[in-house]
Amino acid sequence: AGGGGEKLGRRWLTIGIPTVPRHGDLRYLEPTLQAIADQLPLDTGDPLYGEVLVVVLNNKPGTHKVFDELKAKFEGGPHALYFKFVEQSIQQDDTAHNPENNANVPSSKVRRQTRAVIATLRASAGWGKYFLFMEDDFVMCPHAIRAMAYITTKANAYFPGGWSGIRVSHGLCGIMVNDGDVPELANYLDQHQARRPPDHLLPEWIHAEKDQAAAYLKGRRNLGYRFNIMEHIGSVSSLRASKQEGWPGCWEELVFPLVFEGEAWNPKQCSADDLWPCATRPATWPHDWPVFHVRHKEREQVTLMGPREK
């Protein structure tokens, strides 16, 4: 069952968020959705008006009090056209015989979360040009949605032949992929859910680490944005038993080991750019326009405010 998301045609971006009820009805989902809504324009003249769809999938129907409250709030509010709330049960058991307490092998709980991600992918396919993975305990940093418009435009200029994914945050959250790849990616996660957790399988796929992904991607590669545009607010994970702390804040650089080396922005290769790899930058494109030009002004000792008083 689903609701909301007034159809305006194909959007620019679909954001997929699987969610489950947390112990004690922790309200992580509320600031997650509110931070997105705060960046969604209500002015019909805005170039991003109606260009985003947020698909929130509750895989435990009837048991997620916070989901129910937020569904009523957003479907009845001014941002209703941007939200689609879906309730869909997922398969609880499978035939895998993995150990339950080995951090390197997906337990039954982790495999269930992978199936929730798969369900979210399949519920989101076809709604937009790009798909963004999010989790229900991350909040978007200020101007994150407009930053993603810049990032995808720049990625297309640097790699006109296409790309597999763009890392813009950490963990399972903050990887952008092309909507046309969503069904294949969902099938890949489904096929390999017993081998690695979803926050490892996704980077593995966009990096074409396995022959199966490489054969499908046909040379398209993954990219890394320099800055983290989503902030983790939860310490109680739906994926791992231990408390999760020490994550990067807004606009911190996404370098290794905050993310896997094969998807991290590389300061040695692209210190003057905000996208990695950067060797294919067209001459008509600036480097990372905000940081690059500020640094240029500092080198030339140019100030917009005039000399400081001594």
PDB file of N, CA and C in Angstrom, residues 230-284:
ATOM      1  N   MET A 230      25.329  14.883   4.273  1.00  0.00           N
ATOM      2  CA  MET A 230      24.303  14.350   5.169  1.00  0.00           C
ATOM      3  C   MET A 230      24.946  13.982   6.496  1.00  0.00           C
ATOM      4  N   GLU A 231      24.225  14.253   7.567  1.00  0.00           N
ATOM      5  CA  GLU A 231      24.782  14.049   8.900  1.00  0.00           C
ATOM      6  C   GLU A 231      24.023  12.955   9.636  1.00  0.00           C
ATOM      7  N   HIS A 232      24.780  12.026  10.204  1.00  0.00           N
ATOM      8  CA  HIS A 232      24.194  10.910  10.940  1.00  0.00           C
ATOM      9  C   HIS A 232      23.782  11.383  12.324  1.00  0.00           C
ATOM     10  N   ILE A 233      22.499  11.172  12.687  1.00  0.00           N
ATOM     11  CA  ILE A 233      22.013  11.637  13.985  1.00  0.00           C
ATOM     12  C   ILE A 233      21.734  10.505  14.951  1.00  0.00           C
ATOM     13  N   GLY A 234      21.705   9.278  14.470  1.00  0.00           N
ATOM     14  CA  GLY A 234      21.344   8.159  15.330  1.00  0.00           C
ATOM     15  C   GLY A 234      22.550   7.472  15.922  1.00  0.00           C
ATOM     16  N   SER A 235      22.405   6.997  17.149  1.00  0.00           N
ATOM     17  CA  SER A 235      23.449   6.166  17.758  1.00  0.00           C
ATOM     18  C   SER A 235      22.983   4.730  17.902  1.00  0.00           C
ATOM     19  N   VAL A 236      21.657   4.504  17.766  1.00  0.00           N
ATOM     20  CA  VAL A 236      21.097   3.153  17.840  1.00  0.00           C
ATOM     21  C   VAL A 236      20.853   2.692  16.413  1.00  0.00           C
ATOM     22  N   SER A 237      21.675   1.760  15.944  1.00  0.00           N
ATOM     23  CA  SER A 237      21.622   1.333  14.555  1.00  0.00           C
ATOM     24  C   SER A 237      20.561   0.273  14.333  1.00  0.00           C
ATOM     25  N   SER A 238      19.930   0.313  13.164  1.00  0.00           N
ATOM     26  CA  SER A 238      19.014  -0.766  12.765  1.00  0.00           C
ATOM     27  C   SER A 238      19.779  -1.903  12.111  1.00  0.00           C
ATOM     28  N   LEU A 239      21.086  -1.716  11.892  1.00  0.00           N
ATOM     29  CA  LEU A 239      21.887  -2.695  11.170  1.00  0.00           C
ATOM     30  C   LEU A 239      22.854  -3.426  12.085  1.00  0.00           C
ATOM     31  N   ARG A 240      23.480  -2.700  13.042  1.00  0.00           N
ATOM     32  CA  ARG A 240      24.492  -3.308  13.901  1.00  0.00           C
ATOM     33  C   ARG A 240      24.154  -3.098  15.363  1.00  0.00           C
ATOM     34  N   ALA A 241      24.586  -4.033  16.211  1.00  0.00           N
ATOM     35  CA  ALA A 241      24.215  -4.015  17.618  1.00  0.00           C
ATOM     36  C   ALA A 241      24.918  -2.914  18.399  1.00  0.00           C
ATOM     37  N   SER A 242      26.174  -2.606  18.061  1.00  0.00           N
ATOM     38  CA  SER A 242      26.927  -1.615  18.814  1.00  0.00           C
ATOM     39  C   SER A 242      26.462  -0.207  18.487  1.00  0.00           C
ATOM     40  N   LYS A 243      26.636   0.708  19.446  1.00  0.00           N
ATOM     41  CA  LYS A 243      26.295   2.104  19.206  1.00  0.00           C
ATOM     42  C   LYS A 243      27.242   2.691  18.168  1.00  0.00           C
ATOM     43  N   GLN A 244      26.682   3.524  17.304  1.00  0.00           N
ATOM     44  CA  GLN A 244      27.453   4.091  16.202  1.00  0.00           C
ATOM     45  C   GLN A 244      27.730   5.564  16.496  1.00  0.00           C
ATOM     46  N   GLU A 245      28.993   5.927  16.602  1.00  0.00           N
ATOM     47  CA  GLU A 245      29.370   7.295  16.925  1.00  0.00           C
ATOM     48  C   GLU A 245      30.611   7.691  16.133  1.00  0.00           C
ATOM     49  N   GLY A 246      30.932   8.987  16.153  1.00  0.00           N
ATOM     50  CA  GLY A 246      32.159   9.463  15.531  1.00  0.00           C
ATOM     51  C   GLY A 246      32.078   9.656  14.032  1.00  0.00           C
ATOM     52  N   TRP A 247      30.871   9.937  13.506  1.00  0.00           N
ATOM     53  CA  TRP A 247      30.712  10.099  12.077  1.00  0.00           C
ATOM     54  C   TRP A 247      31.065  11.516  11.646  1.00  0.00           C
ATOM     55  N   PRO A 248      31.386  11.731  10.367  1.00  0.00           N
ATOM     56  CA  PRO A 248      31.723  13.082   9.899  1.00  0.00           C
ATOM     57  C   PRO A 248      30.512  14.007   9.920  1.00  0.00           C
ATOM     58  N   GLY A 249      30.767  15.279  10.181  1.00  0.00           N
ATOM     59  CA  GLY A 249      29.707  16.268  10.184  1.00  0.00           C
ATOM     60  C   GLY A 249      29.486  16.855   8.809  1.00  0.00           C
ATOM     61  N   CYS A 250      28.616  17.854   8.746  1.00  0.00           N
ATOM     62  CA  CYS A 250      28.282  18.484   7.475  1.00  0.00           C
ATOM     63  C   CYS A 250      29.500  19.142   6.848  1.00  0.00           C
ATOM     64  N   TRP A 251      29.669  18.867   5.550  1.00  0.00           N
ATOM     65  CA  TRP A 251      30.682  19.487   4.708  1.00  0.00           C
ATOM     66  C   TRP A 251      32.116  19.110   5.091  1.00  0.00           C
ATOM     67  N   GLU A 252      32.281  18.071   5.900  1.00  0.00           N
ATOM     68  CA  GLU A 252      33.623  17.515   6.105  1.00  0.00           C
ATOM     69  C   GLU A 252      34.027  16.725   4.861  1.00  0.00           C
ATOM     70  N   GLU A 253      35.326  16.627   4.621  1.00  0.00           N
ATOM     71  CA  GLU A 253      35.808  15.949   3.417  1.00  0.00           C
ATOM     72  C   GLU A 253      35.637  14.432   3.539  1.00  0.00           C
ATOM     73  N   LEU A 254      35.131  13.830   2.470  1.00  0.00           N
ATOM     74  CA  LEU A 254      34.868  12.389   2.449  1.00  0.00           C
ATOM     75  C   LEU A 254      36.106  11.647   1.942  1.00  0.00           C
ATOM     76  N   VAL A 255      37.061  11.509   2.811  1.00  0.00           N
ATOM     77  CA  VAL A 255      38.323  10.859   2.472  1.00  0.00           C
ATOM     78  C   VAL A 255      38.362   9.467   3.103  1.00  0.00           C
ATOM     79  N   PHE A 256      39.274   8.637   2.614  1.00  0.00           N
ATOM     80  CA  PHE A 256      39.538   7.339   3.226  1.00  0.00           C
ATOM     81  C   PHE A 256      40.203   7.587   4.579  1.00  0.00           C
ATOM     82  N   PRO A 257      39.820   6.913   5.681  1.00  0.00           N
ATOM     83  CA  PRO A 257      38.940   5.740   5.765  1.00  0.00           C
ATOM     84  C   PRO A 257      37.492   6.039   6.164  1.00  0.00           C
ATOM     85  N   LEU A 258      37.029   7.286   6.066  1.00  0.00           N
ATOM     86  CA  LEU A 258      35.617   7.556   6.358  1.00  0.00           C
ATOM     87  C   LEU A 258      34.722   6.790   5.404  1.00  0.00           C
ATOM     88  N   VAL A 259      35.167   6.619   4.175  1.00  0.00           N
ATOM     89  CA  VAL A 259      34.494   5.768   3.191  1.00  0.00           C
ATOM     90  C   VAL A 259      35.559   4.875   2.565  1.00  0.00           C
ATOM     91  N   PHE A 260      35.142   3.868   1.835  1.00  0.00           N
ATOM     92  CA  PHE A 260      36.093   2.952   1.227  1.00  0.00           C
ATOM     93  C   PHE A 260      37.029   3.703   0.280  1.00  0.00           C
ATOM     94  N   GLU A 261      38.275   3.241   0.218  1.00  0.00           N
ATOM     95  CA  GLU A 261      39.291   3.939  -0.560  1.00  0.00           C
ATOM     96  C   GLU A 261      38.900   4.077  -2.029  1.00  0.00           C
ATOM     97  N   GLY A 262      38.242   3.066  -2.570  1.00  0.00           N
ATOM     98  CA  GLY A 262      37.878   3.087  -3.979  1.00  0.00           C
ATOM     99  C   GLY A 262      36.734   4.013  -4.330  1.00  0.00           C
ATOM    100  N   GLU A 263      36.141   4.673  -3.322  1.00  0.00           N
ATOM    101  CA  GLU A 263      35.041   5.609  -3.597  1.00  0.00           C
ATOM    102  C   GLU A 263      35.266   6.966  -2.940  1.00  0.00           C
ATOM    103  N   ALA A 264      36.381   7.131  -2.260  1.00  0.00           N
ATOM    104  CA  ALA A 264      36.655   8.372  -1.538  1.00  0.00           C
ATOM    105  C   ALA A 264      37.234   9.438  -2.457  1.00  0.00           C
ATOM    106  N   TRP A 265      36.883  10.701  -2.195  1.00  0.00           N
ATOM    107  CA  TRP A 265      37.562  11.809  -2.867  1.00  0.00           C
ATOM    108  C   TRP A 265      39.040  11.743  -2.512  1.00  0.00           C
ATOM    109  N   ASN A 266      39.900  11.901  -3.514  1.00  0.00           N
ATOM    110  CA  ASN A 266      41.341  11.718  -3.318  1.00  0.00           C
ATOM    111  C   ASN A 266      42.049  13.074  -3.341  1.00  0.00           C
ATOM    112  N   PRO A 267      42.528  13.553  -2.179  1.00  0.00           N
ATOM    113  CA  PRO A 267      43.153  14.882  -2.136  1.00  0.00           C
ATOM    114  C   PRO A 267      44.473  14.956  -2.894  1.00  0.00           C
ATOM    115  N   LYS A 268      45.156  13.837  -3.055  1.00  0.00           N
ATOM    116  CA  LYS A 268      46.413  13.859  -3.796  1.00  0.00           C
ATOM    117  C   LYS A 268      46.175  14.050  -5.290  1.00  0.00           C
ATOM    118  N   GLN A 269      45.083  13.501  -5.782  1.00  0.00           N
ATOM    119  CA  GLN A 269      44.786  13.579  -7.211  1.00  0.00           C
ATOM    120  C   GLN A 269      43.929  14.791  -7.582  1.00  0.00           C
ATOM    121  N   CYS A 270      43.096  15.252  -6.649  1.00  0.00           N
ATOM    122  CA  CYS A 270      42.102  16.282  -6.991  1.00  0.00           C
ATOM    123  C   CYS A 270      42.015  17.368  -5.922  1.00  0.00           C
ATOM    124  N   SER A 271      43.155  17.849  -5.450  1.00  0.00           N
ATOM    125  CA  SER A 271      43.151  18.828  -4.364  1.00  0.00           C
ATOM    126  C   SER A 271      42.476  20.139  -4.750  1.00  0.00           C
ATOM    127  N   ALA A 272      42.459  20.473  -6.042  1.00  0.00           N
ATOM    128  CA  ALA A 272      41.842  21.716  -6.496  1.00  0.00           C
ATOM    129  C   ALA A 272      40.441  21.500  -7.061  1.00  0.00           C
ATOM    130  N   ASP A 273      39.886  20.316  -6.840  1.00  0.00           N
ATOM    131  CA  ASP A 273      38.581  19.987  -7.394  1.00  0.00           C
ATOM    132  C   ASP A 273      37.707  19.402  -6.296  1.00  0.00           C
ATOM    133  N   ASP A 274      36.404  19.418  -6.505  1.00  0.00           N
ATOM    134  CA  ASP A 274      35.503  18.820  -5.524  1.00  0.00           C
ATOM    135  C   ASP A 274      34.863  17.538  -6.042  1.00  0.00           C
ATOM    136  N   LEU A 275      35.356  17.014  -7.159  1.00  0.00           N
ATOM    137  CA  LEU A 275      34.872  15.737  -7.684  1.00  0.00           C
ATOM    138  C   LEU A 275      36.072  14.875  -8.047  1.00  0.00           C
ATOM    139  N   TRP A 276      35.978  13.600  -7.687  1.00  0.00           N
ATOM    140  CA  TRP A 276      37.031  12.636  -8.012  1.00  0.00           C
ATOM    141  C   TRP A 276      36.394  11.482  -8.767  1.00  0.00           C
ATOM    142  N   PRO A 277      37.073  11.007  -9.826  1.00  0.00           N
ATOM    143  CA  PRO A 277      38.308  11.480 -10.463  1.00  0.00           C
ATOM    144  C   PRO A 277      38.073  12.811 -11.190  1.00  0.00           C
ATOM    145  N   CYS A 278      39.153  13.530 -11.413  1.00  0.00           N
ATOM    146  CA  CYS A 278      39.013  14.856 -11.995  1.00  0.00           C
ATOM    147  C   CYS A 278      39.853  15.056 -13.257  1.00  0.00           C
ATOM    148  N   ALA A 279      40.545  14.014 -13.706  1.00  0.00           N
ATOM    149  CA  ALA A 279      41.442  14.166 -14.863  1.00  0.00           C
ATOM    150  C   ALA A 279      40.690  14.470 -16.150  1.00  0.00           C
ATOM    151  N   THR A 280      39.399  14.145 -16.196  1.00  0.00           N
ATOM    152  CA  THR A 280      38.618  14.364 -17.417  1.00  0.00           C
ATOM    153  C   THR A 280      37.879  15.694 -17.398  1.00  0.00           C
ATOM    154  N   ARG A 281      38.217  16.580 -16.498  1.00  0.00           N
ATOM    155  CA  ARG A 281      37.523  17.862 -16.395  1.00  0.00           C
ATOM    156  C   ARG A 281      37.609  18.632 -17.707  1.00  0.00           C
ATOM    157  N   PRO A 282      36.459  19.031 -18.267  1.00  0.00           N
ATOM    158  CA  PRO A 282      36.497  19.840 -19.488  1.00  0.00           C
ATOM    159  C   PRO A 282      37.079  21.221 -19.206  1.00  0.00           C
ATOM    160  N   ALA A 283      37.726  21.795 -20.175  1.00  0.00           N
ATOM    161  CA  ALA A 283      38.344  23.111 -19.998  1.00  0.00           C
ATOM    162  C   ALA A 283      37.313  24.183 -19.688  1.00  0.00           C
ATOM    163  N   THR A 284      36.066  23.952 -20.082  1.00  0.00           N
ATOM    164  CA  THR A 284      35.024  24.947 -19.860  1.00  0.00           C
ATOM    165  C   THR A 284      34.460  24.910 -18.446  1.00  0.00           C
TER     166      THR A 284
END
